[in-house]
Amino acid sequence: MTLTDPLTGDTCRIIRHRSGLEIRVTELPDFRTASAQLVTKFGAQHIRYRTKDKPDIEKLPSGIAHYLEHKLFENTDCNASELFAKLGAHDNAYTDYDRTVYYFQTAGAFPDALRVLLDFVIHPFFSAESVERERGIILQELQEALDDPADVLEMQLMNGLYHAHPVRNHVLGTAQSIRQITPELLYQCHRSFYQLGNMALCCAGHVSEAEILRIADELLPDHAEQPVQTELLLPEEPETVCARHVQCSMDVGRTQFMIGFKSPPADGPERLRESLLCLLVIELLAGDSSPLYLRLLDRGLLHDTFATDCLTGTGWFAVTAEGESDDPEAVCAALCDEIARMKAEGIDEKRFDDCKKAAYGDAVLGMNSPEAAADAMTDAFVLGIDTPFARTALLAALTPADAQDCLMRRFDPNNLTVSVIAPL
Amino acid sequence: MPEQMIGNGIRYTEICDPKFRSCMLLLRFYMPRDAQTAPVHALLTDQLTASSAAYPGLSALSRRLDALYAADFSGRLMLCGDAAALSFSASWLDDRFALEQEDLTGEMLELVTGCLLKPNLTDGGFSEPEFSLCRQNLLDDIDCERNDKRLYAMQRAAALSFEGEPAALPPFGERQYAEAITPQQAYAVWTQILRTAPIDIVCILPSAKPVRAALEAAFSQIPRSPVPAPLQAVSPLREVPQRCEERISMNQSKLVMTYKFRGIAPDVLRMLNSILGGINNSLLFLNVREARSLCYYCLSSYSLLKGILSIDCGVQSTDLPAAEAAVSEQIALLRRGEFPESMLREAVLDYQGRAAVRENTNSGTAGRIADGQMLGDTRSPDEIAAAFSQITRAQIAEAARQLVPDTVYILRAEEADEP
């Protein structure tokens, strides 16, 4: 399948390899580097699942996807990073709630680096000793995260918004759950979620589709294995928030807050469209060109930066606004007043057009490097859509009426959480 | 490199690269800093990007940037040696993508030069309420310096290592001086900078546009008498290393160790840093993190301008002595030249790879050019890589022997940090 962005002329080729792996390629020959990402739809939210052939519910310690990400780098005789380093490729990986992504960038050794990537992710090797050694490193990573106010603020917000969804757990897990992870559990996760049919290879930049396919043929099985069909089991999640206000104290200079509006989840292309709409609406409500933002600054209620976002995944959807204020509840009240006003008076069409233009500008630049293009293809794969170019077309079709509708559906002042970190 | 002077002390470099879909303009002003001016410099990066005479008030400029397809104009403060650089960057979509055929380049040049050269003024100072808000933001930044514990530990170690030097001042300056800044004082500092700062401008464009002429015309209105900034300000060596420990309520302790040096060739120092703690498989990564599980990160960094190499890591309090000993062991290995020969090649490849990735964005390309001009090193990445590949194990070992221990700084987690 070939998809083309009418605006920029970029193309994305999608090939289903005979091994079951989906391969997505955007050739950008003007760039000197190449970027490759190998993604599996297995992330921090996968802590309860069932396979088709076994009726029992499998339970995993939180943080296991991230632990597996760390451990896969270890081969029988060396660390995959050492192999990348010998090739001059820069490798890394990250775990999110819905995915784990392994990637590299390179200026001159793409074929060999791709071989390393495919090999270490697909062929696990864990010894009890190496799994134990990694535990200390991951516990230190967790300690660092627990000292990061931004991390704590968001985690605390998710615990206020959600009663049971695994997004309540830190991606790294807890010290207790990390201690429960064994080589056997890691192998079990790999068997269940690292099947090629659950994964995609996204390559962009100075790459050749033919070369990528040749390497895939060389290293991957010549047929798709019978998939271990896994079903993610999410707990029943009420529509209402778990707590209206959540708070802790840390060594921070000023009070920090994050407000989150909970609303029903969305999947596939609908999630993308709803996210774009929510980002437009929160920008209209509280962005740095909004009247509300000015009023908050004027009244001394806001300090420094005020950032808005839309955070979403399978089974969860939240629009957020965060910043620093001595009175977060007053900021929240002002935001709710503005929501009520905009619901009653409607969306300002001129500002809607300007915000839409800004979103369009971001979308055009979204594929302007090998790394960005690979990111966009990975996002699309995890979302379950083909095209990485959907944003510009979706944006073009959005109207003020769509934004008004989104405002009514997703910004409920009675369904929000205020997460606060107060100075000690 | 196509660089030219477009005014007294104003260096302009323009690169056209059709792979980009946006334009990038980077302007750096270099000046000395002291306790009084340090917070003013930090304030100016905010003040000058918040409004202008053409876009007064707090939201007018933001709305204009939104309407220009998410164009961006922002400022940041850089500390370079004993000097400061006010760095302003503007980026905007290439004109060919404008939906209504707007002249985005012309609009942005007017906006940027307006903000910098025709700010919103009242009674000889920056106008309210923007000034008070920017000053409040600065005070917040000063109050929040401890939020990022890793950065805070690095800053404290720098303050101790550079005691008595301008580089010891905190990045945002000291609160007492920040509180005292007036709109008139801030504007006076800015006019002084406009008159005296050496200025580097780098522009990266998808295709040729009349940027140089517009900037030349705008800056020609300013009477200029440039004064060199104290960029190269090597810090004195310490006869007896110092130790300092502070406590803070947090989960993970931080360890920073600094070493000063004299007479190490810049390329050798950069290779040494890569092997010690810069590349993915550095000595610190392999021997402190991977082999002993002491930490999640353990990295090294350096400043050629100050003559210092720093190592920092986050560790459990009980492991602080082991981590310090392990870091010292890696320095000892370097001094004895005991590291795999392959690391030399990997360090060169690492540099080549990073340099190539940096060129994937126009901001990366502009930053690379501006950094090179600041350091007086205008070699291309390929030329630098070729020079790196000539460096030998013996040179690295000899350089490592020039490292003089300076400061061990520990930011200890006050609470029990057993995870």
XYZ file of N, CA and C in Angstrom, chain A residues 5 7-10 28 30-34 66 70 74 79-92 105-107 132-144 146-149 175 179 250-254 256 283 288-291 294 297-298 302-305 324 348 350-351 354-355 357-362 364-365 367-371 424, chain B residues 17-22 46 57-59 62-63 65-70 92-93 97-100 102 129 133 136-137 139-141 143-150 175 248-254 279-281 285-286 289-297 314-316 319 342 345-346 349-357 359-361 381-382 415-419:
528
model
N 1.122 12.095 1.052
C 0.626 13.332 1.646
C 0.483 14.356 0.524
N -0.011 17.381 0.549
C 0.556 18.688 0.868
C 2.058 18.735 0.628
N 2.757 17.702 1.050
C 4.222 17.719 0.999
C 4.794 16.765 -0.042
N 3.969 15.841 -0.525
C 4.459 14.848 -1.475
C 5.130 13.664 -0.811
N 5.255 13.663 0.523
C 5.850 12.510 1.224
C 5.014 11.269 0.968
N 13.228 9.475 2.606
C 13.501 10.919 2.571
C 14.950 11.083 2.114
N 16.757 13.304 0.845
C 17.525 14.535 1.072
C 18.253 14.529 2.408
N 17.847 13.621 3.293
C 18.486 13.560 4.601
C 19.629 12.544 4.579
N 20.674 12.828 5.381
C 21.835 11.922 5.402
C 21.626 10.748 6.338
N 20.699 10.873 7.273
C 20.563 9.816 8.270
C 19.313 8.980 8.029
N 19.284 7.848 8.726
C 18.122 6.969 8.672
C 17.694 6.669 10.095
N 8.428 -2.218 30.920
C 9.640 -1.395 30.957
C 10.870 -2.239 31.323
N 14.361 -2.917 29.094
C 15.767 -2.866 29.540
C 16.497 -4.167 29.225
N 20.203 -7.039 26.379
C 21.278 -7.970 26.721
C 21.201 -9.219 25.847
N 25.951 -6.636 25.032
C 24.795 -5.751 25.076
C 24.579 -5.204 23.663
N 23.319 -5.158 23.233
C 23.049 -4.675 21.870
C 23.594 -3.271 21.663
N 23.591 -2.466 22.737
C 24.115 -1.098 22.597
C 25.576 -1.100 22.171
N 26.324 -2.115 22.617
C 27.726 -2.192 22.207
C 27.834 -2.404 20.696
N 26.923 -3.243 20.174
C 26.946 -3.502 18.731
C 26.572 -2.243 17.951
N 25.540 -1.535 18.448
C 25.168 -0.272 17.779
C 26.344 0.704 17.819
N 27.011 0.778 18.982
C 28.111 1.735 19.129
C 29.228 1.433 18.126
N 29.506 0.149 17.898
C 30.557 -0.219 16.938
C 30.193 0.235 15.527
N 28.876 0.365 15.280
C 28.409 0.783 13.954
C 28.221 2.298 13.864
N 28.365 2.975 14.996
C 28.122 4.421 15.000
C 26.647 4.754 14.970
N 25.811 3.819 15.374
C 24.368 4.081 15.417
C 23.977 4.432 16.851
N 23.035 5.329 17.003
C 22.562 5.729 18.326
C 21.252 5.019 18.618
N 21.287 4.197 19.637
C 20.102 3.389 19.932
C 19.493 3.799 21.265
N 18.242 3.499 21.417
C 17.575 3.667 22.700
C 16.221 2.980 22.615
N 19.256 5.567 15.239
C 19.493 6.531 14.157
C 20.924 6.303 13.703
N 21.135 6.447 12.421
C 22.505 6.256 11.941
C 22.734 7.058 10.668
N 24.020 7.414 10.488
C 24.354 8.165 9.284
C 24.955 7.267 8.220
N 18.661 -9.825 37.779
C 18.886 -9.285 39.121
C 19.719 -8.005 39.046
N 20.746 -8.036 38.204
C 21.623 -6.866 38.083
C 20.838 -5.647 37.582
N 19.921 -5.914 36.658
C 19.159 -4.810 36.080
C 18.220 -4.177 37.106
N 17.810 -4.979 38.088
C 16.842 -4.478 39.080
C 17.384 -3.223 39.785
N 18.666 -3.250 40.133
C 19.261 -2.101 40.824
C 19.201 -0.847 39.956
N 19.477 -1.033 38.663
C 19.473 0.119 37.747
C 18.051 0.683 37.635
N 17.082 -0.216 37.495
C 15.700 0.242 37.322
C 15.167 0.883 38.606
N 15.559 0.351 39.742
C 15.136 0.980 40.996
C 15.708 2.397 41.105
N 16.924 2.597 40.610
C 17.481 3.949 40.621
C 16.746 4.855 39.633
N 16.340 4.285 38.514
C 15.561 5.071 37.541
C 14.240 5.509 38.190
N 13.647 4.591 38.950
C 12.386 4.914 39.632
C 12.598 6.007 40.675
N 13.675 5.899 41.425
C 13.953 6.921 42.437
C 14.088 8.295 41.801
N 14.754 8.315 40.644
C 14.929 9.590 39.945
C 13.568 10.132 39.518
N 10.737 9.601 40.891
C 9.950 10.033 42.049
C 10.422 11.382 42.590
N 11.590 11.832 42.145
C 12.067 13.167 42.513
C 11.703 14.209 41.453
N 11.068 13.785 40.377
C 10.739 14.704 39.282
C 9.310 15.226 39.479
N 9.157 16.508 39.810
C 7.815 17.021 40.105
C 6.826 16.810 38.952
N 8.565 -0.040 43.522
C 9.712 -0.816 44.011
C 9.271 -2.258 44.298
N 10.391 -5.753 42.173
C 11.057 -6.875 42.865
C 10.408 -8.220 42.535
N 6.467 18.214 48.140
C 7.820 17.864 47.690
C 8.715 19.081 47.849
N 10.008 18.865 47.659
C 10.931 19.982 47.700
C 10.880 20.724 46.360
N 9.852 21.586 46.207
C 9.719 22.401 44.988
C 9.663 23.868 45.399
N 10.008 24.729 44.451
C 10.067 26.154 44.767
C 8.694 26.787 44.905
N 7.736 26.350 44.106
C 6.395 26.932 44.133
C 5.378 25.817 43.987
N 2.779 23.576 42.393
C 2.551 23.164 41.004
C 1.199 22.465 40.918
N -6.690 25.122 23.797
C -5.909 26.291 23.380
C -6.806 27.533 23.352
N -1.889 30.568 25.502
C -1.278 31.843 25.897
C -1.760 33.041 25.080
N -2.663 32.810 24.131
C -3.281 33.970 23.468
C -4.744 34.108 23.886
N -5.160 33.376 24.912
C -6.573 33.413 25.316
C -6.824 34.516 26.351
N -8.045 35.056 26.377
C -8.374 36.070 27.408
C -8.234 35.518 28.820
N -4.664 35.682 30.071
C -4.317 37.060 30.444
C -4.887 37.439 31.797
N -2.945 35.784 34.593
C -1.661 36.451 34.816
C -1.888 37.786 35.536
N -2.886 38.514 35.058
C -3.215 39.829 35.604
C -3.546 39.757 37.092
N -1.416 32.961 38.074
C -0.532 32.040 37.338
C 0.893 32.557 37.371
N 1.833 31.628 37.458
C 3.236 32.011 37.372
C 3.851 31.267 36.196
N 4.761 31.941 35.560
C 5.577 31.323 34.537
C 4.735 30.573 33.501
N 5.079 29.328 33.246
C 4.461 28.658 32.103
C 3.116 28.026 32.457
N 2.090 26.724 37.480
C 2.448 27.025 38.860
C 1.530 28.122 39.359
N -15.219 31.606 19.437
C -14.800 32.777 18.651
C -14.195 32.254 17.338
N -12.770 33.685 14.716
C -11.470 34.203 14.271
C -10.335 33.488 15.034
N -10.523 33.357 16.353
C -9.489 32.659 17.134
C -9.426 31.187 16.755
N -7.267 30.967 13.737
C -5.842 31.163 14.042
C -5.256 29.917 14.713
N -6.010 29.358 15.665
C -5.502 28.160 16.350
C -5.401 26.992 15.362
N -4.800 27.280 12.161
C -3.601 27.528 11.349
C -2.344 27.082 12.093
N -2.312 27.371 13.391
C -1.147 26.973 14.192
C -1.025 25.447 14.201
N -2.138 24.766 14.356
C -2.097 23.293 14.370
C -1.680 22.766 12.998
N -2.112 23.435 11.936
C -1.724 23.048 10.579
C -0.205 23.190 10.405
N 0.345 24.313 10.898
C 1.796 24.525 10.807
C 2.550 23.401 11.499
N 2.099 23.033 12.686
C 2.739 21.934 13.421
C 2.655 20.631 12.632
N 2.387 20.196 9.329
C 3.259 20.194 8.138
C 4.699 19.856 8.538
N 5.113 20.380 9.696
C 6.486 20.143 10.132
C 6.647 18.777 10.796
N 6.584 15.829 9.814
C 7.305 14.743 9.127
C 8.641 15.250 8.565
N 9.122 16.410 9.038
C 10.266 17.020 8.375
C 11.630 16.571 8.926
N 11.719 15.335 9.331
C 13.025 14.744 9.653
C 12.805 13.241 9.718
N 13.863 12.451 9.546
C 13.680 10.993 9.625
C 13.092 10.555 10.962
N 13.532 11.197 12.059
C 13.042 10.802 13.383
C 11.548 11.111 13.504
N 7.389 21.905 50.526
C 7.455 21.359 51.897
C 7.339 22.468 52.930
N 18.997 25.109 2.316
C 18.900 23.653 2.238
C 17.447 23.275 1.941
N 17.198 22.803 0.722
C 15.795 22.576 0.307
C 15.092 21.448 1.055
N 15.816 20.668 1.876
C 15.120 19.587 2.572
C 14.219 20.104 3.694
N 14.455 21.355 4.103
C 13.659 21.895 5.200
C 12.361 22.531 4.693
N 11.333 22.444 5.532
C 10.035 23.038 5.196
C 9.771 24.293 6.019
N 10.750 24.650 6.812
C 10.590 25.853 7.616
C 11.888 26.644 7.583
N 12.873 36.747 28.170
C 11.418 36.665 28.291
C 10.768 37.961 27.792
N 1.113 44.546 24.772
C 0.222 43.699 25.563
C 0.682 42.270 25.511
N 0.044 41.432 26.310
C 0.569 40.078 26.461
C 0.105 39.077 25.424
N -1.048 39.307 24.849
C -1.550 38.265 23.953
C -1.384 38.593 22.478
N 1.351 36.538 20.796
C 0.991 35.112 20.725
C -0.037 34.884 19.619
N -1.022 35.777 19.556
C -2.058 35.611 18.516
C -1.453 35.747 17.118
N 1.594 35.040 16.234
C 2.386 33.841 15.941
C 1.471 32.660 15.595
N 0.330 32.561 16.287
C -0.648 31.520 15.935
C -1.098 31.689 14.483
N -1.418 32.947 14.144
C -1.937 33.216 12.790
C -0.871 32.977 11.723
N 0.389 32.995 12.144
C 1.491 32.704 11.201
C 1.844 31.205 11.276
N 0.842 30.375 11.440
C 1.001 28.914 11.372
C 1.965 28.369 12.423
N 1.716 28.761 13.669
C 2.547 28.279 14.787
C 4.008 28.704 14.627
N 9.639 29.602 11.323
C 8.344 29.751 10.681
C 8.267 28.858 9.447
N 7.041 28.535 9.102
C 6.780 27.664 7.961
C 7.260 28.335 6.672
N 4.041 26.838 1.914
C 2.971 26.095 2.579
C 1.870 26.999 3.133
N 2.006 28.309 2.971
C 0.981 29.226 3.483
C -0.314 29.029 2.699
N -1.408 28.834 3.414
C -2.681 28.512 2.749
C -3.250 29.706 1.997
N -2.912 30.918 2.461
C -3.472 32.115 1.813
C -2.366 32.956 1.178
N 0.371 34.001 2.199
C 0.964 35.060 3.008
C 2.492 35.074 2.836
N 1.840 45.848 31.703
C 2.170 44.964 32.809
C 3.199 43.893 32.437
N 5.281 41.111 34.965
C 5.046 39.662 34.810
C 6.338 38.922 34.475
N 8.309 38.689 37.590
C 7.755 37.660 38.462
C 8.156 36.275 37.960
N 8.102 36.078 36.630
C 8.526 34.786 36.064
C 9.975 34.480 36.437
N 11.610 35.598 39.065
C 11.685 35.249 40.491
C 11.222 33.812 40.700
N 10.188 33.417 39.958
C 9.721 32.022 40.057
C 10.811 31.057 39.607
N 11.465 31.406 38.511
C 12.548 30.538 38.016
C 13.639 30.391 39.072
N 13.244 30.754 42.307
C 12.697 29.951 43.420
C 12.639 28.466 43.069
N 12.490 28.174 41.786
C 12.293 26.772 41.366
C 13.577 26.095 40.895
N 14.721 26.739 41.146
C 15.982 26.133 40.677
C 16.204 24.743 41.248
N 15.621 24.482 42.423
C 15.824 23.174 43.060
C 14.882 22.109 42.529
N 13.926 22.488 41.700
C 12.938 21.488 41.245
C 13.602 20.309 40.527
N 14.519 20.625 39.623
C 15.242 19.582 38.899
C 16.519 19.291 39.691
N 16.486 18.200 40.437
C 17.570 17.934 41.384
C 18.911 17.679 40.693
N 18.856 17.051 39.542
C 20.104 16.761 38.831
C 20.767 18.062 38.371
N 18.375 36.333 43.787
C 17.035 36.883 43.986
C 17.067 38.369 44.347
N 18.937 17.476 51.212
C 17.687 17.968 50.650
C 16.679 16.825 50.760
N 15.410 17.174 50.853
C 14.389 16.131 50.948
C 14.090 15.583 49.551
N 14.543 14.388 49.295
C 14.296 13.757 47.986
C 14.573 12.265 48.109
N 14.432 11.548 47.030
C 14.585 10.091 47.071
C 15.986 9.614 46.717
N 16.615 10.302 45.778
C 17.895 9.802 45.252
C 18.984 10.843 45.443
N 20.121 10.435 45.944
C 21.238 11.366 46.115
C 21.939 11.624 44.780
N 22.609 12.761 44.713
C 23.339 13.130 43.484
C 24.808 13.333 43.829
N 29.791 8.591 25.140
C 29.170 7.658 24.191
C 28.302 6.650 24.944
N 27.474 5.939 24.183
C 26.555 4.982 24.799
C 27.278 3.918 25.618
N 28.439 3.502 25.147
C 29.179 2.475 25.864
C 30.457 3.035 26.461
N 29.398 4.214 31.730
C 28.194 3.399 31.489
C 28.500 1.925 31.738
N 29.597 1.467 31.169
C 29.886 0.031 31.264
C 30.292 -0.392 32.678
N 27.526 1.830 35.747
C 26.106 1.460 35.668
C 25.924 -0.040 35.414
N 26.431 -0.507 34.295
C 26.106 -1.874 33.880
C 26.751 -2.939 34.779
N 28.059 -2.790 35.042
C 28.744 -3.849 35.786
C 28.381 -3.840 37.267
N 28.129 -2.639 37.830
C 27.915 -2.594 39.289
C 26.514 -2.155 39.679
N 25.672 -1.835 38.703
C 24.275 -1.435 38.975
C 24.188 -0.309 40.005
N 25.139 0.611 39.977
C 25.139 1.647 41.011
C 24.172 2.786 40.705
N 23.831 2.945 39.440
C 23.036 4.117 39.090
C 22.309 3.872 37.772
N 21.358 4.753 37.488
C 20.680 4.713 36.201
C 21.443 5.565 35.182
N 21.915 6.732 35.638
C 22.735 7.536 34.722
C 24.062 7.870 35.382
N 23.207 9.816 39.664
C 22.200 9.742 40.713
C 22.301 8.372 41.363
N 22.509 8.335 42.672
C 22.727 7.053 43.358
C 21.992 7.009 44.693
N 21.825 5.818 45.183
C 21.296 5.618 46.514
C 22.344 6.125 47.530
N 25.205 4.040 48.515
C 26.166 3.703 47.450
C 27.067 4.880 47.072
N 38.946 -0.109 20.550
C 37.723 0.112 19.765
C 36.959 1.357 20.214
N 37.542 4.412 18.013
C 36.768 4.416 16.761
C 35.291 4.704 17.047
N 34.791 4.104 18.149
C 33.375 4.324 18.481
C 33.101 5.791 18.809
N 32.806 7.556 15.515
C 31.517 7.215 14.891
C 30.363 7.884 15.627
N 30.473 7.914 16.943
C 29.429 8.546 17.747
C 29.301 10.020 17.372
N 30.455 10.696 17.260
C 30.417 12.107 16.880
C 29.786 12.274 15.502
N 30.215 11.426 14.555
C 29.676 11.547 13.188
C 28.162 11.352 13.174
N 27.712 10.353 13.935
C 26.283 10.074 13.972
C 25.501 11.219 14.580
N 25.978 11.717 15.713
C 25.273 12.826 16.369
C 25.268 14.062 15.488
N 26.412 14.327 14.842
C 26.494 15.510 13.987
C 25.500 15.393 12.836
N 25.399 14.208 12.258
C 24.478 14.023 11.127
C 23.020 14.190 11.570
N 22.690 13.643 12.736
C 21.313 13.777 13.230
C 21.005 15.240 13.523
N 22.042 17.744 11.974
C 21.785 18.461 10.713
C 20.394 18.157 10.148
N 19.652 17.250 10.788
C 18.309 16.925 10.294
C 17.290 18.007 10.582
N 17.640 18.920 11.476
C 16.713 20.021 11.748
C 17.439 21.332 11.496
N 31.597 19.255 10.252
C 31.585 18.004 11.028
C 32.515 16.951 10.436
N 32.618 16.883 9.120
C 33.520 15.894 8.510
C 34.983 16.197 8.843
N 15.911 11.911 53.290
C 15.142 10.787 53.815
C 15.804 9.475 53.427
N 15.461 8.429 54.176
C 15.969 7.110 53.813
C 15.561 6.826 52.383
N 16.512 6.463 51.525
C 16.159 6.297 50.116
C 16.257 4.853 49.657
N 16.068 3.950 50.612
C 15.980 2.547 50.194
C 14.719 2.376 49.365
N 14.824 2.052 48.064
C 13.614 1.999 47.236
C 12.710 0.816 47.587
